[in-house]
């Protein structure tokens, strides 16, 4: 069963774009507020998996307002390209990049993660934070990411996951199902967006299930690293072909 934000007849892709357009003005505040700032540390950790590779060209999928793209500049790449289906999120991201005077390093553009408008073997690294569970067709999206990645390139994913320890699981479920939707609705005025979040995390094939999907779509040397008691996970894959 496909989990969607609004339960309308529109495709998941269309609903996700609408949802992020709706919440884009308050997204950054909510992200940091509802995660108690831990999301910043998670992004730093995810980017650290690319330090050894020293990529010069990086594609950030589902870039949103550009936080991971900005963090990727710590690797000193020549260019970071961010792609997202939400015009609202990109508008916020472009303004943020302009204020930081990073226009020469980061380019944000409207695009579909499952139909990337880039040539084969084009990027040294591809990243995505909290975006793969929003793909309409996960395997198709992963396969297209594999296509645009250069041989020897690295793919890094940061995504929510489901903790397995009993106490953490109970606290996590209470927060995700009660606290988060309440504050999300009050602050963003879009209740569906923050009920969709726990539903999409619940349905996402996390852990070893996701690494198996990476392997199925061509990636090798896969590994995963749970973060903060398993609330989130970093996945890494290589393109060796």
JSON list of C-alpha atoms in Angstrom, two decimals:
[
{"chain": "A", "resi": 1, "resn": "UNK", "atom": "CA", "xyz": [0.00, 0.00, 0.00]},
{"chain": "A", "resi": 2, "resn": "UNK", "atom": "CA", "xyz": [1.35, 3.42, -1.01]},
{"chain": "A", "resi": 3, "resn": "UNK", "atom": "CA", "xyz": [1.34, 5.97, 1.82]},
{"chain": "A", "resi": 4, "resn": "UNK", "atom": "CA", "xyz": [0.42, 9.50, 0.71]},
{"chain": "A", "resi": 5, "resn": "UNK", "atom": "CA", "xyz": [-0.04, 12.82, 2.55]},
{"chain": "A", "resi": 6, "resn": "UNK", "atom": "CA", "xyz": [-3.57, 13.75, 1.49]},
{"chain": "A", "resi": 7, "resn": "UNK", "atom": "CA", "xyz": [-5.25, 10.48, 0.43]},
{"chain": "A", "resi": 8, "resn": "UNK", "atom": "CA", "xyz": [-6.57, 12.10, -2.76]},
{"chain": "A", "resi": 9, "resn": "UNK", "atom": "CA", "xyz": [-6.59, 10.68, -6.28]},
{"chain": "A", "resi": 10, "resn": "UNK", "atom": "CA", "xyz": [-3.44, 12.62, -7.18]},
{"chain": "A", "resi": 11, "resn": "UNK", "atom": "CA", "xyz": [-0.22, 10.62, -7.47]},
{"chain": "A", "resi": 12, "resn": "UNK", "atom": "CA", "xyz": [2.11, 10.33, -4.48]},
{"chain": "A", "resi": 13, "resn": "UNK", "atom": "CA", "xyz": [4.61, 12.54, -6.30]},
{"chain": "A", "resi": 14, "resn": "UNK", "atom": "CA", "xyz": [2.01, 15.28, -6.79]},
{"chain": "A", "resi": 15, "resn": "UNK", "atom": "CA", "xyz": [0.84, 15.05, -3.18]},
{"chain": "A", "resi": 16, "resn": "UNK", "atom": "CA", "xyz": [4.38, 15.16, -1.79]},
{"chain": "A", "resi": 17, "resn": "UNK", "atom": "CA", "xyz": [5.16, 18.24, -3.90]},
{"chain": "A", "resi": 18, "resn": "UNK", "atom": "CA", "xyz": [1.97, 19.93, -2.67]},
{"chain": "A", "resi": 19, "resn": "UNK", "atom": "CA", "xyz": [2.74, 19.02, 0.94]},
{"chain": "A", "resi": 20, "resn": "UNK", "atom": "CA", "xyz": [6.24, 20.50, 0.84]},
{"chain": "A", "resi": 21, "resn": "UNK", "atom": "CA", "xyz": [5.00, 23.59, -0.97]},
{"chain": "A", "resi": 22, "resn": "UNK", "atom": "CA", "xyz": [2.50, 24.07, 1.87]},
{"chain": "A", "resi": 23, "resn": "UNK", "atom": "CA", "xyz": [4.98, 23.69, 4.72]},
{"chain": "A", "resi": 24, "resn": "UNK", "atom": "CA", "xyz": [8.05, 25.25, 3.07]},
{"chain": "A", "resi": 25, "resn": "UNK", "atom": "CA", "xyz": [7.85, 28.64, 4.91]},
{"chain": "A", "resi": 26, "resn": "UNK", "atom": "CA", "xyz": [8.09, 26.88, 8.30]},
{"chain": "A", "resi": 27, "resn": "UNK", "atom": "CA", "xyz": [9.98, 23.75, 7.28]},
{"chain": "A", "resi": 28, "resn": "UNK", "atom": "CA", "xyz": [13.46, 24.69, 8.55]},
{"chain": "A", "resi": 29, "resn": "UNK", "atom": "CA", "xyz": [12.14, 25.88, 11.90]},
{"chain": "A", "resi": 30, "resn": "UNK", "atom": "CA", "xyz": [10.03, 22.76, 12.37]},
{"chain": "A", "resi": 31, "resn": "UNK", "atom": "CA", "xyz": [12.85, 20.47, 11.30]},
{"chain": "A", "resi": 32, "resn": "UNK", "atom": "CA", "xyz": [15.26, 21.80, 13.91]},
{"chain": "A", "resi": 33, "resn": "UNK", "atom": "CA", "xyz": [12.60, 22.35, 16.59]},
{"chain": "A", "resi": 34, "resn": "UNK", "atom": "CA", "xyz": [10.98, 18.92, 16.35]},
{"chain": "A", "resi": 35, "resn": "UNK", "atom": "CA", "xyz": [14.32, 17.08, 16.19]},
{"chain": "A", "resi": 36, "resn": "UNK", "atom": "CA", "xyz": [15.82, 19.20, 19.00]},
{"chain": "A", "resi": 37, "resn": "UNK", "atom": "CA", "xyz": [18.60, 20.09, 16.59]},
{"chain": "A", "resi": 38, "resn": "UNK", "atom": "CA", "xyz": [19.82, 16.51, 16.22]},
{"chain": "A", "resi": 39, "resn": "UNK", "atom": "CA", "xyz": [19.11, 16.62, 12.47]},
{"chain": "A", "resi": 40, "resn": "UNK", "atom": "CA", "xyz": [22.07, 19.01, 12.08]},
{"chain": "A", "resi": 41, "resn": "UNK", "atom": "CA", "xyz": [24.43, 16.45, 13.64]},
{"chain": "A", "resi": 42, "resn": "UNK", "atom": "CA", "xyz": [22.95, 13.67, 11.52]},
{"chain": "A", "resi": 43, "resn": "UNK", "atom": "CA", "xyz": [23.68, 15.61, 8.33]},
{"chain": "A", "resi": 44, "resn": "UNK", "atom": "CA", "xyz": [27.26, 16.25, 9.40]},
{"chain": "A", "resi": 45, "resn": "UNK", "atom": "CA", "xyz": [27.70, 12.55, 10.09]},
{"chain": "A", "resi": 46, "resn": "UNK", "atom": "CA", "xyz": [26.23, 11.59, 6.71]},
{"chain": "A", "resi": 47, "resn": "UNK", "atom": "CA", "xyz": [28.57, 13.94, 4.84]},
{"chain": "A", "resi": 48, "resn": "UNK", "atom": "CA", "xyz": [31.55, 12.59, 6.78]},
{"chain": "A", "resi": 49, "resn": "UNK", "atom": "CA", "xyz": [31.15, 9.31, 4.87]},
{"chain": "A", "resi": 50, "resn": "UNK", "atom": "CA", "xyz": [32.31, 11.16, 1.74]},
{"chain": "A", "resi": 51, "resn": "UNK", "atom": "CA", "xyz": [35.48, 12.70, 3.21]},
{"chain": "A", "resi": 52, "resn": "UNK", "atom": "CA", "xyz": [37.76, 9.94, 2.00]},
{"chain": "A", "resi": 53, "resn": "UNK", "atom": "CA", "xyz": [36.33, 10.02, -1.53]},
{"chain": "A", "resi": 54, "resn": "UNK", "atom": "CA", "xyz": [36.79, 13.82, -1.85]},
{"chain": "A", "resi": 55, "resn": "UNK", "atom": "CA", "xyz": [34.07, 14.20, -4.51]},
{"chain": "A", "resi": 56, "resn": "UNK", "atom": "CA", "xyz": [34.29, 17.23, -6.79]},
{"chain": "A", "resi": 57, "resn": "UNK", "atom": "CA", "xyz": [30.76, 16.99, -8.19]},
{"chain": "A", "resi": 58, "resn": "UNK", "atom": "CA", "xyz": [27.88, 16.16, -5.84]},
{"chain": "A", "resi": 59, "resn": "UNK", "atom": "CA", "xyz": [24.18, 15.69, -6.58]},
{"chain": "A", "resi": 60, "resn": "UNK", "atom": "CA", "xyz": [21.83, 16.18, -3.63]},
{"chain": "A", "resi": 61, "resn": "UNK", "atom": "CA", "xyz": [18.47, 14.52, -4.30]},
{"chain": "A", "resi": 62, "resn": "UNK", "atom": "CA", "xyz": [15.30, 15.81, -2.58]},
{"chain": "A", "resi": 63, "resn": "UNK", "atom": "CA", "xyz": [17.45, 18.74, -1.51]},
{"chain": "A", "resi": 64, "resn": "UNK", "atom": "CA", "xyz": [14.53, 20.66, 0.01]},
{"chain": "A", "resi": 65, "resn": "UNK", "atom": "CA", "xyz": [15.84, 23.94, 1.41]},
{"chain": "A", "resi": 66, "resn": "UNK", "atom": "CA", "xyz": [19.44, 22.88, 0.76]},
{"chain": "A", "resi": 67, "resn": "UNK", "atom": "CA", "xyz": [20.71, 22.00, 4.23]},
{"chain": "A", "resi": 68, "resn": "UNK", "atom": "CA", "xyz": [22.59, 18.87, 3.15]},
{"chain": "A", "resi": 69, "resn": "UNK", "atom": "CA", "xyz": [23.89, 20.59, 0.01]},
{"chain": "A", "resi": 70, "resn": "UNK", "atom": "CA", "xyz": [25.30, 23.37, 2.20]},
{"chain": "A", "resi": 71, "resn": "UNK", "atom": "CA", "xyz": [26.84, 20.85, 4.61]},
{"chain": "A", "resi": 72, "resn": "UNK", "atom": "CA", "xyz": [28.46, 19.10, 1.62]},
{"chain": "A", "resi": 73, "resn": "UNK", "atom": "CA", "xyz": [30.56, 22.21, 0.99]},
{"chain": "A", "resi": 74, "resn": "UNK", "atom": "CA", "xyz": [32.72, 21.09, 3.93]},
{"chain": "A", "resi": 75, "resn": "UNK", "atom": "CA", "xyz": [34.16, 18.57, 1.45]},
{"chain": "A", "resi": 76, "resn": "UNK", "atom": "CA", "xyz": [35.39, 21.42, -0.78]},
{"chain": "A", "resi": 77, "resn": "UNK", "atom": "CA", "xyz": [33.71, 20.19, -3.99]},
{"chain": "A", "resi": 78, "resn": "UNK", "atom": "CA", "xyz": [33.73, 22.19, -7.22]},
{"chain": "A", "resi": 79, "resn": "UNK", "atom": "CA", "xyz": [29.95, 22.18, -7.35]},
{"chain": "A", "resi": 80, "resn": "UNK", "atom": "CA", "xyz": [26.88, 20.81, -5.55]},
{"chain": "A", "resi": 81, "resn": "UNK", "atom": "CA", "xyz": [23.65, 20.43, -7.52]},
{"chain": "A", "resi": 82, "resn": "UNK", "atom": "CA", "xyz": [20.41, 20.12, -5.56]},
{"chain": "A", "resi": 83, "resn": "UNK", "atom": "CA", "xyz": [17.22, 18.73, -7.09]},
{"chain": "A", "resi": 84, "resn": "UNK", "atom": "CA", "xyz": [13.71, 18.77, -5.63]},
{"chain": "A", "resi": 85, "resn": "UNK", "atom": "CA", "xyz": [10.10, 18.49, -6.84]},
{"chain": "A", "resi": 86, "resn": "UNK", "atom": "CA", "xyz": [8.86, 21.30, -4.56]},
{"chain": "A", "resi": 87, "resn": "UNK", "atom": "CA", "xyz": [9.13, 24.83, -5.93]},
{"chain": "A", "resi": 88, "resn": "UNK", "atom": "CA", "xyz": [8.30, 26.18, -2.47]},
{"chain": "A", "resi": 89, "resn": "UNK", "atom": "CA", "xyz": [11.19, 24.38, -0.78]},
{"chain": "A", "resi": 90, "resn": "UNK", "atom": "CA", "xyz": [13.60, 25.40, -3.55]},
{"chain": "A", "resi": 91, "resn": "UNK", "atom": "CA", "xyz": [12.55, 29.06, -3.19]},
{"chain": "A", "resi": 92, "resn": "UNK", "atom": "CA", "xyz": [13.44, 28.96, 0.52]},
{"chain": "A", "resi": 93, "resn": "UNK", "atom": "CA", "xyz": [16.69, 27.16, -0.26]},
{"chain": "A", "resi": 94, "resn": "UNK", "atom": "CA", "xyz": [17.72, 29.63, -2.96]},
{"chain": "A", "resi": 95, "resn": "UNK", "atom": "CA", "xyz": [17.14, 32.54, -0.60]},
{"chain": "A", "resi": 96, "resn": "UNK", "atom": "CA", "xyz": [19.21, 30.82, 2.08]},
{"chain": "A", "resi": 97, "resn": "UNK", "atom": "CA", "xyz": [22.06, 30.19, -0.39]},
{"chain": "A", "resi": 98, "resn": "UNK", "atom": "CA", "xyz": [21.90, 33.79, -1.59]},
{"chain": "A", "resi": 99, "resn": "UNK", "atom": "CA", "xyz": [22.19, 35.10, 1.99]},
{"chain": "A", "resi": 100, "resn": "UNK", "atom": "CA", "xyz": [25.20, 32.86, 2.58]},
{"chain": "A", "resi": 101, "resn": "UNK", "atom": "CA", "xyz": [26.70, 34.00, -0.77]},
{"chain": "A", "resi": 102, "resn": "UNK", "atom": "CA", "xyz": [27.06, 30.42, -1.98]},
{"chain": "A", "resi": 103, "resn": "UNK", "atom": "CA", "xyz": [25.51, 30.83, -5.45]},
{"chain": "A", "resi": 104, "resn": "UNK", "atom": "CA", "xyz": [28.83, 29.98, -7.12]},
{"chain": "A", "resi": 105, "resn": "UNK", "atom": "CA", "xyz": [29.04, 26.63, -5.32]},
{"chain": "A", "resi": 106, "resn": "UNK", "atom": "CA", "xyz": [25.44, 25.39, -5.10]},
{"chain": "A", "resi": 107, "resn": "UNK", "atom": "CA", "xyz": [22.80, 25.25, -7.80]},
{"chain": "A", "resi": 108, "resn": "UNK", "atom": "CA", "xyz": [19.23, 24.28, -6.90]},
{"chain": "A", "resi": 109, "resn": "UNK", "atom": "CA", "xyz": [16.83, 23.15, -9.61]},
{"chain": "A", "resi": 110, "resn": "UNK", "atom": "CA", "xyz": [13.37, 21.69, -10.00]},
{"chain": "A", "resi": 111, "resn": "UNK", "atom": "CA", "xyz": [13.54, 18.01, -10.87]},
{"chain": "A", "resi": 112, "resn": "UNK", "atom": "CA", "xyz": [12.14, 14.52, -10.43]},
{"chain": "A", "resi": 113, "resn": "UNK", "atom": "CA", "xyz": [14.35, 12.09, -8.52]},
{"chain": "A", "resi": 114, "resn": "UNK", "atom": "CA", "xyz": [13.01, 9.22, -10.61]},
{"chain": "A", "resi": 115, "resn": "UNK", "atom": "CA", "xyz": [13.68, 10.95, -13.95]},
{"chain": "A", "resi": 116, "resn": "UNK", "atom": "CA", "xyz": [16.93, 12.80, -13.42]},
{"chain": "A", "resi": 117, "resn": "UNK", "atom": "CA", "xyz": [17.82, 15.11, -16.31]},
{"chain": "A", "resi": 118, "resn": "UNK", "atom": "CA", "xyz": [21.54, 14.38, -16.17]},
{"chain": "A", "resi": 119, "resn": "UNK", "atom": "CA", "xyz": [23.83, 12.23, -18.35]},
{"chain": "A", "resi": 120, "resn": "UNK", "atom": "CA", "xyz": [24.99, 8.78, -17.28]},
{"chain": "A", "resi": 121, "resn": "UNK", "atom": "CA", "xyz": [28.09, 8.61, -15.07]},
{"chain": "A", "resi": 122, "resn": "UNK", "atom": "CA", "xyz": [27.96, 12.33, -14.23]},
{"chain": "A", "resi": 123, "resn": "UNK", "atom": "CA", "xyz": [28.53, 12.78, -10.46]},
{"chain": "A", "resi": 124, "resn": "UNK", "atom": "CA", "xyz": [31.28, 11.72, -8.07]},
{"chain": "A", "resi": 125, "resn": "UNK", "atom": "CA", "xyz": [28.76, 11.40, -5.24]},
{"chain": "A", "resi": 126, "resn": "UNK", "atom": "CA", "xyz": [25.01, 11.47, -4.71]},
{"chain": "A", "resi": 127, "resn": "UNK", "atom": "CA", "xyz": [23.33, 12.25, -1.40]},
{"chain": "A", "resi": 128, "resn": "UNK", "atom": "CA", "xyz": [19.77, 12.29, -0.10]},
{"chain": "A", "resi": 129, "resn": "UNK", "atom": "CA", "xyz": [18.51, 13.17, 3.39]},
{"chain": "A", "resi": 130, "resn": "UNK", "atom": "CA", "xyz": [15.00, 12.23, 4.48]},
{"chain": "A", "resi": 131, "resn": "UNK", "atom": "CA", "xyz": [13.85, 11.92, 0.89]},
{"chain": "A", "resi": 132, "resn": "UNK", "atom": "CA", "xyz": [13.93, 8.33, -0.34]},
{"chain": "A", "resi": 133, "resn": "UNK", "atom": "CA", "xyz": [10.79, 7.36, 1.59]},
{"chain": "A", "resi": 134, "resn": "UNK", "atom": "CA", "xyz": [8.95, 10.02, -0.41]},
{"chain": "A", "resi": 135, "resn": "UNK", "atom": "CA", "xyz": [9.82, 8.41, -3.76]},
{"chain": "A", "resi": 136, "resn": "UNK", "atom": "CA", "xyz": [6.78, 7.20, -5.64]},
{"chain": "A", "resi": 137, "resn": "UNK", "atom": "CA", "xyz": [8.74, 4.27, -7.05]},
{"chain": "A", "resi": 138, "resn": "UNK", "atom": "CA", "xyz": [11.71, 3.59, -4.75]},
{"chain": "A", "resi": 139, "resn": "UNK", "atom": "CA", "xyz": [13.48, 1.08, -6.99]},
{"chain": "A", "resi": 140, "resn": "UNK", "atom": "CA", "xyz": [13.12, 3.31, -10.03]},
{"chain": "A", "resi": 141, "resn": "UNK", "atom": "CA", "xyz": [14.56, 6.25, -8.11]},
{"chain": "A", "resi": 142, "resn": "UNK", "atom": "CA", "xyz": [17.52, 4.24, -6.83]},
{"chain": "A", "resi": 143, "resn": "UNK", "atom": "CA", "xyz": [18.21, 2.87, -10.32]},
{"chain": "A", "resi": 144, "resn": "UNK", "atom": "CA", "xyz": [18.28, 6.39, -11.79]},
{"chain": "A", "resi": 145, "resn": "UNK", "atom": "CA", "xyz": [20.60, 7.58, -9.03]},
{"chain": "A", "resi": 146, "resn": "UNK", "atom": "CA", "xyz": [22.90, 4.65, -9.89]},
{"chain": "A", "resi": 147, "resn": "UNK", "atom": "CA", "xyz": [22.78, 5.69, -13.54]},
{"chain": "A", "resi": 148, "resn": "UNK", "atom": "CA", "xyz": [23.99, 9.27, -12.97]},
{"chain": "A", "resi": 149, "resn": "UNK", "atom": "CA", "xyz": [26.70, 8.25, -10.49]},
{"chain": "A", "resi": 150, "resn": "UNK", "atom": "CA", "xyz": [30.19, 7.80, -11.88]},
{"chain": "A", "resi": 151, "resn": "UNK", "atom": "CA", "xyz": [31.89, 4.39, -11.62]},
{"chain": "A", "resi": 152, "resn": "UNK", "atom": "CA", "xyz": [33.67, 4.42, -8.28]},
{"chain": "A", "resi": 153, "resn": "UNK", "atom": "CA", "xyz": [31.23, 7.00, -6.97]},
{"chain": "A", "resi": 154, "resn": "UNK", "atom": "CA", "xyz": [29.51, 6.90, -3.58]},
{"chain": "A", "resi": 155, "resn": "UNK", "atom": "CA", "xyz": [25.82, 7.14, -2.68]},
{"chain": "A", "resi": 156, "resn": "UNK", "atom": "CA", "xyz": [24.93, 8.27, 0.86]},
{"chain": "A", "resi": 157, "resn": "UNK", "atom": "CA", "xyz": [21.41, 8.16, 2.26]},
{"chain": "A", "resi": 158, "resn": "UNK", "atom": "CA", "xyz": [20.19, 9.59, 5.57]},
{"chain": "A", "resi": 159, "resn": "UNK", "atom": "CA", "xyz": [16.70, 8.45, 6.48]},
{"chain": "A", "resi": 160, "resn": "UNK", "atom": "CA", "xyz": [14.43, 7.89, 9.45]},
{"chain": "A", "resi": 161, "resn": "UNK", "atom": "CA", "xyz": [14.22, 4.32, 10.67]},
{"chain": "A", "resi": 162, "resn": "UNK", "atom": "CA", "xyz": [12.37, 2.32, 13.30]},
{"chain": "A", "resi": 163, "resn": "UNK", "atom": "CA", "xyz": [14.22, 1.73, 16.60]},
{"chain": "A", "resi": 164, "resn": "UNK", "atom": "CA", "xyz": [14.13, -1.82, 17.92]},
{"chain": "A", "resi": 165, "resn": "UNK", "atom": "CA", "xyz": [14.87, -1.37, 21.63]},
{"chain": "A", "resi": 166, "resn": "UNK", "atom": "CA", "xyz": [11.57, -1.62, 23.54]},
{"chain": "A", "resi": 167, "resn": "UNK", "atom": "CA", "xyz": [11.78, 1.58, 25.62]},
{"chain": "A", "resi": 168, "resn": "UNK", "atom": "CA", "xyz": [13.14, 3.67, 22.77]},
{"chain": "A", "resi": 169, "resn": "UNK", "atom": "CA", "xyz": [10.47, 2.26, 20.47]},
{"chain": "A", "resi": 170, "resn": "UNK", "atom": "CA", "xyz": [7.70, 3.25, 22.90]},
{"chain": "A", "resi": 171, "resn": "UNK", "atom": "CA", "xyz": [9.00, 6.79, 23.35]},
{"chain": "A", "resi": 172, "resn": "UNK", "atom": "CA", "xyz": [9.60, 7.10, 19.61]},
{"chain": "A", "resi": 173, "resn": "UNK", "atom": "CA", "xyz": [6.08, 5.96, 18.71]},
{"chain": "A", "resi": 174, "resn": "UNK", "atom": "CA", "xyz": [4.50, 8.31, 21.26]},
{"chain": "A", "resi": 175, "resn": "UNK", "atom": "CA", "xyz": [6.51, 11.26, 19.96]},
{"chain": "A", "resi": 176, "resn": "UNK", "atom": "CA", "xyz": [5.97, 10.49, 16.28]},
{"chain": "A", "resi": 177, "resn": "UNK", "atom": "CA", "xyz": [2.27, 9.69, 16.59]},
{"chain": "A", "resi": 178, "resn": "UNK", "atom": "CA", "xyz": [1.19, 12.32, 19.14]},
{"chain": "A", "resi": 179, "resn": "UNK", "atom": "CA", "xyz": [3.66, 15.13, 19.82]},
{"chain": "A", "resi": 180, "resn": "UNK", "atom": "CA", "xyz": [4.99, 15.66, 16.32]},
{"chain": "A", "resi": 181, "resn": "UNK", "atom": "CA", "xyz": [1.60, 15.84, 14.52]},
{"chain": "A", "resi": 182, "resn": "UNK", "atom": "CA", "xyz": [0.30, 18.29, 17.13]},
{"chain": "A", "resi": 183, "resn": "UNK", "atom": "CA", "xyz": [3.15, 20.79, 16.83]},
{"chain": "A", "resi": 184, "resn": "UNK", "atom": "CA", "xyz": [3.34, 20.21, 13.08]},
{"chain": "A", "resi": 185, "resn": "UNK", "atom": "CA", "xyz": [-0.30, 21.17, 12.67]},
{"chain": "A", "resi": 186, "resn": "UNK", "atom": "CA", "xyz": [-0.09, 24.21, 14.98]},
{"chain": "A", "resi": 187, "resn": "UNK", "atom": "CA", "xyz": [3.06, 25.64, 13.41]},
{"chain": "A", "resi": 188, "resn": "UNK", "atom": "CA", "xyz": [2.69, 24.66, 9.76]},
{"chain": "A", "resi": 189, "resn": "UNK", "atom": "CA", "xyz": [-1.13, 24.67, 9.48]},
{"chain": "A", "resi": 190, "resn": "UNK", "atom": "CA", "xyz": [-0.90, 21.38, 7.57]},
{"chain": "A", "resi": 191, "resn": "UNK", "atom": "CA", "xyz": [-1.93, 18.47, 9.78]},
{"chain": "A", "resi": 192, "resn": "UNK", "atom": "CA", "xyz": [-1.57, 15.93, 6.99]},
{"chain": "A", "resi": 193, "resn": "UNK", "atom": "CA", "xyz": [2.14, 16.65, 6.54]},
{"chain": "A", "resi": 194, "resn": "UNK", "atom": "CA", "xyz": [2.99, 15.58, 10.07]},
{"chain": "A", "resi": 195, "resn": "UNK", "atom": "CA", "xyz": [0.71, 12.57, 10.17]},
{"chain": "A", "resi": 196, "resn": "UNK", "atom": "CA", "xyz": [2.21, 11.48, 6.83]},
{"chain": "A", "resi": 197, "resn": "UNK", "atom": "CA", "xyz": [5.70, 11.56, 8.37]},
{"chain": "A", "resi": 198, "resn": "UNK", "atom": "CA", "xyz": [5.20, 8.70, 10.88]},
{"chain": "A", "resi": 199, "resn": "UNK", "atom": "CA", "xyz": [3.10, 6.76, 8.35]},
{"chain": "A", "resi": 200, "resn": "UNK", "atom": "CA", "xyz": [5.82, 7.03, 5.70]},
{"chain": "A", "resi": 201, "resn": "UNK", "atom": "CA", "xyz": [8.53, 6.01, 8.15]},
{"chain": "A", "resi": 202, "resn": "UNK", "atom": "CA", "xyz": [6.48, 3.02, 9.27]},
{"chain": "A", "resi": 203, "resn": "UNK", "atom": "CA", "xyz": [6.04, 1.81, 5.68]},
{"chain": "A", "resi": 204, "resn": "UNK", "atom": "CA", "xyz": [9.65, 2.44, 4.61]},
{"chain": "A", "resi": 205, "resn": "UNK", "atom": "CA", "xyz": [11.82, -0.69, 4.17]},
{"chain": "A", "resi": 206, "resn": "UNK", "atom": "CA", "xyz": [14.59, 0.37, 6.55]},
{"chain": "A", "resi": 207, "resn": "UNK", "atom": "CA", "xyz": [17.70, -1.43, 7.79]},
{"chain": "A", "resi": 208, "resn": "UNK", "atom": "CA", "xyz": [18.83, -4.52, 5.91]},
{"chain": "A", "resi": 209, "resn": "UNK", "atom": "CA", "xyz": [15.71, -4.34, 3.74]},
{"chain": "A", "resi": 210, "resn": "UNK", "atom": "CA", "xyz": [16.94, -1.07, 2.27]},
{"chain": "A", "resi": 211, "resn": "UNK", "atom": "CA", "xyz": [20.50, -2.31, 1.75]},
{"chain": "A", "resi": 212, "resn": "UNK", "atom": "CA", "xyz": [19.04, -5.25, -0.18]},
{"chain": "A", "resi": 213, "resn": "UNK", "atom": "CA", "xyz": [17.25, -2.74, -2.42]},
{"chain": "A", "resi": 214, "resn": "UNK", "atom": "CA", "xyz": [20.53, -0.92, -2.97]},
{"chain": "A", "resi": 215, "resn": "UNK", "atom": "CA", "xyz": [22.18, -4.15, -4.03]},
{"chain": "A", "resi": 216, "resn": "UNK", "atom": "CA", "xyz": [19.22, -5.03, -6.26]},
{"chain": "A", "resi": 217, "resn": "UNK", "atom": "CA", "xyz": [19.57, -1.71, -8.10]},
{"chain": "A", "resi": 218, "resn": "UNK", "atom": "CA", "xyz": [23.30, -2.19, -8.69]},
{"chain": "A", "resi": 219, "resn": "UNK", "atom": "CA", "xyz": [25.10, -0.79, -5.66]},
{"chain": "A", "resi": 220, "resn": "UNK", "atom": "CA", "xyz": [27.89, -2.71, -3.94]},
{"chain": "A", "resi": 221, "resn": "UNK", "atom": "CA", "xyz": [29.99, -2.41, -0.77]},
{"chain": "A", "resi": 222, "resn": "UNK", "atom": "CA", "xyz": [26.80, -1.37, 1.04]},
{"chain": "A", "resi": 223, "resn": "UNK", "atom": "CA", "xyz": [26.77, -0.59, 4.75]},
{"chain": "A", "resi": 224, "resn": "UNK", "atom": "CA", "xyz": [24.46, 1.00, 7.27]},
{"chain": "A", "resi": 225, "resn": "UNK", "atom": "CA", "xyz": [25.00, 2.98, 10.45]},
{"chain": "A", "resi": 226, "resn": "UNK", "atom": "CA", "xyz": [22.11, 3.48, 12.92]},
{"chain": "A", "resi": 227, "resn": "UNK", "atom": "CA", "xyz": [22.04, 6.88, 14.64]},
{"chain": "A", "resi": 228, "resn": "UNK", "atom": "CA", "xyz": [20.59, 7.97, 18.00]},
{"chain": "A", "resi": 229, "resn": "UNK", "atom": "CA", "xyz": [19.23, 4.60, 19.15]},
{"chain": "A", "resi": 230, "resn": "UNK", "atom": "CA", "xyz": [18.08, 3.71, 15.64]},
{"chain": "A", "resi": 231, "resn": "UNK", "atom": "CA", "xyz": [15.84, 6.74, 15.08]},
{"chain": "A", "resi": 232, "resn": "UNK", "atom": "CA", "xyz": [17.72, 7.43, 11.85]},
{"chain": "A", "resi": 233, "resn": "UNK", "atom": "CA", "xyz": [20.15, 5.46, 9.71]},
{"chain": "A", "resi": 234, "resn": "UNK", "atom": "CA", "xyz": [22.92, 6.28, 7.27]},
{"chain": "A", "resi": 235, "resn": "UNK", "atom": "CA", "xyz": [23.22, 3.97, 4.26]},
{"chain": "A", "resi": 236, "resn": "UNK", "atom": "CA", "xyz": [26.22, 3.89, 1.93]},
{"chain": "A", "resi": 237, "resn": "UNK", "atom": "CA", "xyz": [26.62, 2.22, -1.45]},
{"chain": "A", "resi": 238, "resn": "UNK", "atom": "CA", "xyz": [29.21, 2.24, -4.23]},
{"chain": "A", "resi": 239, "resn": "UNK", "atom": "CA", "xyz": [28.97, 2.09, -7.99]},
{"chain": "A", "resi": 240, "resn": "UNK", "atom": "CA", "xyz": [31.75, -0.20, -9.11]},
{"chain": "A", "resi": 241, "resn": "UNK", "atom": "CA", "xyz": [30.62, -0.89, -12.68]}
]
